[in-house]
Amino acid sequence: MIMPTLSSSKPPTQQLLQSADLISQGAEAKVYKAYLRQLPTSGRGVDHGTAPASEPVLLKHRFRKNYRHPSLDASLTRQRIAGEARALMRCMRSGVTVPGIRMVDVNEGVLGIEWIDGKSVRQLLPGGAELEDISELEEVEEIGAGDPIADYGVSRDALMDMIGVEIAKMHLADIIHGDLTTSNMMLRKQTSDLVLIDFGLAYHSTLVEDKAVDLYVLERAFASTHPDSEPLFAGVLSAYEKRMGKHWMPIKKRLDDVRLRGRKRSMVG
C-alpha cells in the first residue's frame, strides 16, 4: 500500500500535502511535488522514516473556496477531480502520452500524477517569453544561444510533428483538452517523448466545433507566445491532418470558421 510516511491522526492525503513542496499556486489549485513511500501492509513495528522513497509525484490540490457555499464547493471539487482523472484514463487507453495517475482523493480535492522530468514546450521554443518566474528565466539563460531542443535529441520540426500527433490521438478519443498551450506540453528528458499535461478543463465531446476550437486556442497561444510561429503551427496541423485522416476535412472547415469569428471579434473589439 502506498502511503505518506508521516505518523499522524490526520488523513493520509493531508499528511502527504503537509510533507510536500509547494511549486505553484493558481486561482483554482495548488501544485506540489511529493514523494510516496512503499510500506508493508501490516505496518507493525515499521520505522516509517527508513522506508525507501519511491518516484516523485505531482499533487494537484483544489483547495476550498471560501466564497462558495461549502456543499457546492465540495460538489464542484469532486466533479472536477473525477473529471480530470477520467480524461487522463481515457487518453491513456487511447495511446495518448499523458502523465500516469498515482492517486485520486475526491473528498480532499487531490489528484496525484506522474512527475514528468523535462521542460515545457514553451521553454524550449524561441521567445518562450514572459516566463512565469525568475528560476525559469535563469534556466533559459544558462542554456545560452544554442537550441535547447537539441539537448533532447529532436529537431524543431520533429517536435511539431509530435504535438500534432498527440493532439490528433486525443481528439480521435473524443477528448477536448480545453487549454491547449505550449505551457501544457512537456518534452520528457529520458525518452524525448511529448507529454500533454493539465487536463483540468478537459471534457468528452464528439463535436467538430469543440475540436476546432481546441486547435484555435493552441494557434492563438503560439501566436501570442512565440514570434514568427506560423511555420511552427503549420507543422503541427500537417501532422494532425495525417493522423486524423478522413476526420480532418470537417475540422479544417470548422477551424476556418472559428478563425473568421475570432477576427471579427478582434475588429469589433
mmCIF file of C-alpha atoms in Angstrom:
data_model
loop_
_atom_site.group_PDB
_atom_site.id
_atom_site.type_symbol
_atom_site.label_atom_id
_atom_site.label_comp_id
_atom_site.label_asym_id
_atom_site.label_seq_id
_atom_site.Cartn_x
_atom_site.Cartn_y
_atom_site.Cartn_z
ATOM 1 C CA MET A 1 0.000 0.000 0.000
ATOM 2 C CA ILE A 2 1.362 3.448 -0.935
ATOM 3 C CA MET A 3 1.123 5.987 1.893
ATOM 4 C CA PRO A 4 2.873 9.112 3.123
ATOM 5 C CA THR A 5 5.349 8.356 5.863
ATOM 6 C CA LEU A 6 4.273 10.897 8.460
ATOM 7 C CA SER A 7 2.705 9.336 11.541
ATOM 8 C CA SER A 8 -0.330 11.428 12.452
ATOM 9 C CA SER A 9 -4.028 11.315 13.215
ATOM 10 C CA LYS A 10 -4.636 13.356 10.062
ATOM 11 C CA PRO A 11 -5.963 11.574 6.954
ATOM 12 C CA PRO A 12 -3.159 10.218 4.711
ATOM 13 C CA THR A 13 -3.797 12.764 1.947
ATOM 14 C CA GLN A 14 -3.487 15.675 4.362
ATOM 15 C CA GLN A 15 -0.269 14.184 5.723
ATOM 16 C CA LEU A 16 1.060 13.912 2.177
ATOM 17 C CA LEU A 17 0.243 17.555 1.415
ATOM 18 C CA GLN A 18 1.881 18.620 4.653
ATOM 19 C CA SER A 19 5.128 16.883 3.681
ATOM 20 C CA ALA A 20 5.095 18.095 0.051
ATOM 21 C CA ASP A 21 6.904 21.066 -1.527
ATOM 22 C CA LEU A 22 4.695 23.792 -2.987
ATOM 23 C CA ILE A 23 5.630 24.531 -6.600
ATOM 24 C CA SER A 24 2.960 26.958 -7.743
ATOM 25 C CA GLN A 25 -0.473 28.284 -6.898
ATOM 26 C CA GLY A 26 -3.284 29.443 -9.142
ATOM 27 C CA ALA A 27 -6.812 30.644 -8.539
ATOM 28 C CA GLU A 28 -8.208 27.109 -8.512
ATOM 29 C CA ALA A 29 -5.433 24.842 -7.243
ATOM 30 C CA LYS A 30 -2.033 24.473 -5.637
ATOM 31 C CA VAL A 31 0.617 22.240 -7.215
ATOM 32 C CA TYR A 32 3.074 20.284 -5.086
ATOM 33 C CA LYS A 33 5.971 17.900 -5.558
ATOM 34 C CA ALA A 34 5.770 14.985 -3.136
ATOM 35 C CA TYR A 35 7.163 11.510 -2.548
ATOM 36 C CA LEU A 36 5.187 8.404 -1.760
ATOM 37 C CA ARG A 37 6.751 5.515 0.113
ATOM 38 C CA GLN A 38 6.042 1.815 -0.151
ATOM 39 C CA LEU A 39 5.046 0.491 3.257
ATOM 40 C CA PRO A 40 4.297 -3.099 4.331
ATOM 41 C CA THR A 41 0.570 -3.664 4.636
ATOM 42 C CA SER A 42 0.890 -4.885 8.238
ATOM 43 C CA GLY A 43 2.563 -1.663 9.406
ATOM 44 C CA ARG A 44 3.583 -3.265 12.737
ATOM 45 C CA GLY A 45 6.996 -2.307 14.055
ATOM 46 C CA VAL A 46 7.885 -0.332 10.906
ATOM 47 C CA ASP A 47 10.201 2.666 11.101
ATOM 48 C CA HIS A 48 8.414 4.928 8.589
ATOM 49 C CA GLY A 49 11.431 7.216 8.370
ATOM 50 C CA THR A 50 13.604 4.489 6.845
ATOM 51 C CA ALA A 51 11.117 3.263 4.248
ATOM 52 C CA PRO A 52 12.576 3.518 0.735
ATOM 53 C CA ALA A 53 11.374 6.514 -1.253
ATOM 54 C CA SER A 54 9.530 5.894 -4.493
ATOM 55 C CA GLU A 55 9.288 8.127 -7.535
ATOM 56 C CA PRO A 56 8.224 11.752 -7.082
ATOM 57 C CA VAL A 57 4.630 12.649 -7.866
ATOM 58 C CA LEU A 58 2.872 15.868 -8.739
ATOM 59 C CA LEU A 59 -0.060 16.689 -6.486
ATOM 60 C CA LYS A 60 -2.798 18.988 -7.693
ATOM 61 C CA HIS A 61 -4.850 20.219 -4.734
ATOM 62 C CA ARG A 62 -8.107 22.003 -5.459
ATOM 63 C CA PHE A 63 -8.353 23.861 -2.175
ATOM 64 C CA ARG A 64 -11.591 25.073 -0.574
ATOM 65 C CA LYS A 65 -13.072 28.309 -1.928
ATOM 66 C CA ASN A 66 -14.494 30.407 0.905
ATOM 67 C CA TYR A 67 -16.621 32.474 -1.466
ATOM 68 C CA ARG A 68 -18.679 29.366 -2.370
ATOM 69 C CA HIS A 69 -21.220 27.574 -0.229
ATOM 70 C CA PRO A 70 -19.390 24.620 1.394
ATOM 71 C CA SER A 71 -21.666 21.928 -0.081
ATOM 72 C CA LEU A 72 -21.489 23.475 -3.564
ATOM 73 C CA ASP A 73 -17.722 23.849 -3.287
ATOM 74 C CA ALA A 74 -17.297 20.212 -2.220
ATOM 75 C CA SER A 75 -19.529 19.002 -5.048
ATOM 76 C CA LEU A 76 -17.697 21.049 -7.709
ATOM 77 C CA THR A 77 -14.304 19.932 -6.413
ATOM 78 C CA ARG A 78 -15.293 16.252 -6.533
ATOM 79 C CA GLN A 79 -16.665 16.655 -10.056
ATOM 80 C CA ARG A 80 -13.537 18.395 -11.345
ATOM 81 C CA ILE A 81 -11.046 15.986 -9.770
ATOM 82 C CA ALA A 82 -13.024 12.986 -11.032
ATOM 83 C CA GLY A 83 -13.440 14.587 -14.468
ATOM 84 C CA GLU A 84 -9.719 15.233 -14.849
ATOM 85 C CA ALA A 85 -8.894 11.679 -13.764
ATOM 86 C CA ARG A 86 -11.424 10.253 -16.243
ATOM 87 C CA ALA A 87 -9.960 12.352 -19.083
ATOM 88 C CA LEU A 88 -6.445 11.110 -18.280
ATOM 89 C CA MET A 89 -7.641 7.495 -18.127
ATOM 90 C CA ARG A 90 -9.438 7.791 -21.457
ATOM 91 C CA CYS A 91 -6.320 9.332 -23.021
ATOM 92 C CA MET A 92 -4.112 6.536 -21.685
ATOM 93 C CA ARG A 93 -6.455 3.860 -23.025
ATOM 94 C CA SER A 94 -6.294 5.557 -26.441
ATOM 95 C CA GLY A 95 -2.496 5.743 -26.524
ATOM 96 C CA VAL A 96 -2.179 9.472 -25.846
ATOM 97 C CA THR A 97 1.026 10.285 -23.952
ATOM 98 C CA VAL A 98 -0.123 11.793 -20.663
ATOM 99 C CA PRO A 99 1.079 11.521 -17.049
ATOM 100 C CA GLY A 100 0.069 8.333 -15.262
ATOM 101 C CA ILE A 101 -2.356 8.591 -12.350
ATOM 102 C CA ARG A 102 -0.841 7.794 -8.954
ATOM 103 C CA MET A 103 -3.698 8.644 -6.577
ATOM 104 C CA VAL A 104 -7.159 10.241 -6.522
ATOM 105 C CA ASP A 105 -8.853 11.616 -3.416
ATOM 106 C CA VAL A 106 -12.031 13.409 -4.480
ATOM 107 C CA ASN A 107 -13.044 14.218 -0.896
ATOM 108 C CA GLU A 108 -9.787 16.079 -0.204
ATOM 109 C CA GLY A 109 -9.680 17.512 -3.743
ATOM 110 C CA VAL A 110 -6.310 15.953 -4.603
ATOM 111 C CA LEU A 111 -5.116 14.326 -7.810
ATOM 112 C CA GLY A 112 -1.663 12.730 -7.792
ATOM 113 C CA ILE A 113 0.003 12.130 -11.148
ATOM 114 C CA GLU A 114 3.348 11.015 -12.512
ATOM 115 C CA TRP A 115 6.155 13.564 -12.184
ATOM 116 C CA ILE A 116 7.456 14.461 -15.657
ATOM 117 C CA ASP A 117 11.168 15.235 -15.648
ATOM 118 C CA GLY A 118 11.668 17.645 -18.533
ATOM 119 C CA LYS A 119 10.752 21.093 -19.829
ATOM 120 C CA SER A 120 7.603 22.650 -21.215
ATOM 121 C CA VAL A 121 7.460 23.283 -24.953
ATOM 122 C CA ARG A 122 7.069 26.971 -24.147
ATOM 123 C CA GLN A 123 10.506 26.977 -22.522
ATOM 124 C CA LEU A 124 12.070 25.148 -25.449
ATOM 125 C CA LEU A 125 10.730 27.256 -28.333
ATOM 126 C CA PRO A 126 12.069 30.669 -29.319
ATOM 127 C CA GLY A 127 10.616 33.615 -27.480
ATOM 128 C CA GLY A 128 9.018 31.480 -24.745
ATOM 129 C CA ALA A 129 8.766 34.930 -23.388
ATOM 130 C CA GLU A 130 7.173 36.195 -20.233
ATOM 131 C CA LEU A 131 8.347 33.244 -18.218
ATOM 132 C CA GLU A 132 6.355 32.726 -15.057
ATOM 133 C CA ASP A 133 9.178 33.041 -12.556
ATOM 134 C CA ILE A 134 12.808 34.035 -12.275
ATOM 135 C CA SER A 135 14.010 30.447 -11.869
ATOM 136 C CA GLU A 136 12.712 29.628 -15.366
ATOM 137 C CA LEU A 137 14.440 32.703 -16.743
ATOM 138 C CA GLU A 138 17.737 31.669 -15.154
ATOM 139 C CA GLU A 139 17.419 28.167 -16.640
ATOM 140 C CA VAL A 140 16.941 29.593 -20.113
ATOM 141 C CA GLU A 141 19.891 31.968 -19.701
ATOM 142 C CA GLU A 142 22.120 29.063 -18.632
ATOM 143 C CA ILE A 143 21.333 27.266 -21.872
ATOM 144 C CA GLY A 144 22.747 30.151 -23.855
ATOM 145 C CA ALA A 145 22.239 30.921 -27.513
ATOM 146 C CA GLY A 146 22.037 27.260 -28.617
ATOM 147 C CA ASP A 147 18.812 25.488 -29.473
ATOM 148 C CA PRO A 148 17.576 23.891 -26.207
ATOM 149 C CA ILE A 149 15.529 21.317 -28.157
ATOM 150 C CA ALA A 150 18.779 19.821 -29.441
ATOM 151 C CA ASP A 151 19.577 18.684 -25.887
ATOM 152 C CA TYR A 152 16.616 16.318 -26.186
ATOM 153 C CA GLY A 153 17.825 14.778 -29.448
ATOM 154 C CA VAL A 154 14.905 16.016 -31.555
ATOM 155 C CA SER A 155 14.551 18.723 -34.180
ATOM 156 C CA ARG A 156 12.040 21.553 -34.064
ATOM 157 C CA ASP A 157 10.118 20.001 -36.960
ATOM 158 C CA ALA A 158 10.012 16.647 -35.169
ATOM 159 C CA LEU A 159 8.652 18.371 -32.057
ATOM 160 C CA MET A 160 5.855 19.982 -34.068
ATOM 161 C CA ASP A 161 5.033 16.554 -35.544
ATOM 162 C CA MET A 162 4.807 15.064 -32.053
ATOM 163 C CA ILE A 163 2.470 17.832 -30.914
ATOM 164 C CA GLY A 164 0.166 17.297 -33.902
ATOM 165 C CA VAL A 165 0.092 13.518 -33.439
ATOM 166 C CA GLU A 166 -0.673 13.638 -29.703
ATOM 167 C CA ILE A 167 -3.496 16.159 -30.178
ATOM 168 C CA ALA A 168 -4.928 14.041 -33.002
ATOM 169 C CA LYS A 169 -4.880 10.895 -30.844
ATOM 170 C CA MET A 170 -6.642 12.853 -28.105
ATOM 171 C CA HIS A 171 -9.324 14.170 -30.474
ATOM 172 C CA LEU A 172 -9.843 10.717 -32.020
ATOM 173 C CA ALA A 173 -10.635 9.599 -28.464
ATOM 174 C CA ASP A 174 -13.178 12.481 -28.310
ATOM 175 C CA ILE A 175 -11.318 14.249 -25.512
ATOM 176 C CA ILE A 176 -11.177 18.054 -25.678
ATOM 177 C CA HIS A 177 -8.284 19.494 -23.702
ATOM 178 C CA GLY A 178 -9.797 22.935 -23.165
ATOM 179 C CA ASP A 179 -6.499 24.729 -22.529
ATOM 180 C CA LEU A 180 -4.025 23.773 -25.251
ATOM 181 C CA THR A 181 -0.955 25.968 -24.885
ATOM 182 C CA THR A 182 2.766 25.313 -25.200
ATOM 183 C CA SER A 183 2.909 25.513 -21.384
ATOM 184 C CA ASN A 184 0.707 22.416 -21.171
ATOM 185 C CA MET A 185 3.037 20.201 -23.194
ATOM 186 C CA MET A 186 6.307 18.787 -21.905
ATOM 187 C CA LEU A 187 9.273 17.079 -23.507
ATOM 188 C CA ARG A 188 10.457 14.255 -21.264
ATOM 189 C CA LYS A 189 14.216 14.091 -20.642
ATOM 190 C CA GLN A 190 14.744 10.347 -20.569
ATOM 191 C CA THR A 191 12.792 9.397 -23.690
ATOM 192 C CA SER A 192 12.320 12.720 -25.536
ATOM 193 C CA ASP A 193 8.615 11.992 -25.962
ATOM 194 C CA LEU A 194 5.944 14.678 -25.821
ATOM 195 C CA VAL A 195 3.564 14.606 -22.863
ATOM 196 C CA LEU A 196 0.270 16.511 -22.746
ATOM 197 C CA ILE A 197 -0.459 17.829 -19.239
ATOM 198 C CA ASP A 198 -3.044 19.763 -17.187
ATOM 199 C CA PHE A 199 -6.430 18.288 -18.090
ATOM 200 C CA GLY A 200 -8.296 20.403 -15.536
ATOM 201 C CA LEU A 201 -10.595 21.858 -18.211
ATOM 202 C CA ALA A 202 -10.848 18.701 -20.333
ATOM 203 C CA TYR A 203 -14.156 17.115 -21.278
ATOM 204 C CA HIS A 204 -15.629 14.488 -23.595
ATOM 205 C CA SER A 205 -17.144 15.655 -26.884
ATOM 206 C CA THR A 206 -17.722 14.288 -30.370
ATOM 207 C CA LEU A 207 -18.437 17.768 -31.801
ATOM 208 C CA VAL A 208 -16.278 19.038 -34.657
ATOM 209 C CA GLU A 209 -16.729 22.567 -33.291
ATOM 210 C CA ASP A 210 -15.082 21.677 -29.979
ATOM 211 C CA LYS A 211 -12.082 20.093 -31.677
ATOM 212 C CA ALA A 212 -11.688 23.099 -33.975
ATOM 213 C CA VAL A 213 -11.821 25.478 -31.001
ATOM 214 C CA ASP A 214 -9.174 23.372 -29.232
ATOM 215 C CA LEU A 215 -6.874 23.863 -32.239
ATOM 216 C CA TYR A 216 -7.680 27.568 -32.458
ATOM 217 C CA VAL A 217 -6.762 28.073 -28.793
ATOM 218 C CA LEU A 218 -3.378 26.469 -29.491
ATOM 219 C CA GLU A 219 -2.892 28.579 -32.614
ATOM 220 C CA ARG A 220 -3.518 31.763 -30.633
ATOM 221 C CA ALA A 221 -1.162 30.536 -27.901
ATOM 222 C CA PHE A 222 1.597 30.041 -30.478
ATOM 223 C CA ALA A 223 0.985 33.495 -31.954
ATOM 224 C CA SER A 224 0.977 35.282 -28.600
ATOM 225 C CA THR A 225 3.942 33.467 -27.042
ATOM 226 C CA HIS A 226 6.357 32.609 -29.860
ATOM 227 C CA PRO A 227 7.378 35.130 -32.549
ATOM 228 C CA ASP A 228 7.067 34.126 -36.210
ATOM 229 C CA SER A 229 5.208 31.000 -35.177
ATOM 230 C CA GLU A 230 3.176 30.455 -38.361
ATOM 231 C CA PRO A 231 5.548 27.763 -39.740
ATOM 232 C CA LEU A 232 5.599 26.061 -36.350
ATOM 233 C CA PHE A 233 1.822 25.776 -36.118
ATOM 234 C CA ALA A 234 1.641 24.758 -39.776
ATOM 235 C CA GLY A 235 3.873 21.813 -38.865
ATOM 236 C CA VAL A 236 1.522 20.893 -36.025
ATOM 237 C CA LEU A 237 -1.512 20.979 -38.327
ATOM 238 C CA SER A 238 0.260 18.928 -41.014
ATOM 239 C CA ALA A 239 0.961 16.095 -38.563
ATOM 240 C CA TYR A 240 -2.543 16.434 -37.086
ATOM 241 C CA GLU A 241 -4.097 16.143 -40.564
ATOM 242 C CA LYS A 242 -2.176 12.966 -41.381
ATOM 243 C CA ARG A 243 -3.187 11.296 -38.136
ATOM 244 C CA MET A 244 -6.835 12.357 -38.333
ATOM 245 C CA GLY A 245 -7.282 11.035 -41.874
ATOM 246 C CA LYS A 246 -10.900 11.253 -43.045
ATOM 247 C CA HIS A 247 -11.882 13.173 -39.903
ATOM 248 C CA TRP A 248 -9.674 16.135 -40.839
ATOM 249 C CA MET A 249 -11.747 17.938 -43.506
ATOM 250 C CA PRO A 250 -14.808 18.721 -41.324
ATOM 251 C CA ILE A 251 -12.485 20.005 -38.589
ATOM 252 C CA LYS A 252 -10.497 22.094 -41.101
ATOM 253 C CA LYS A 253 -13.675 23.751 -42.381
ATOM 254 C CA ARG A 254 -14.837 24.496 -38.858
ATOM 255 C CA LEU A 255 -11.393 25.790 -37.878
ATOM 256 C CA ASP A 256 -11.600 28.279 -40.750
ATOM 257 C CA ASP A 257 -14.999 29.395 -39.437
ATOM 258 C CA VAL A 258 -13.652 29.771 -35.905
ATOM 259 C CA ARG A 259 -10.735 31.842 -37.177
ATOM 260 C CA LEU A 260 -13.148 34.113 -39.057
ATOM 261 C CA ARG A 261 -15.256 34.600 -35.945
ATOM 262 C CA GLY A 262 -12.119 35.387 -33.968
ATOM 263 C CA ARG A 263 -11.021 38.024 -36.479
ATOM 264 C CA LYS A 264 -14.475 39.639 -36.425
ATOM 265 C CA ARG A 265 -14.409 39.839 -32.637
ATOM 266 C CA SER A 266 -10.949 41.429 -32.804
ATOM 267 C CA MET A 267 -12.194 44.046 -35.278
ATOM 268 C CA VAL A 268 -15.240 44.877 -33.190
ATOM 269 C CA GLY A 269 -13.134 44.990 -30.050
#
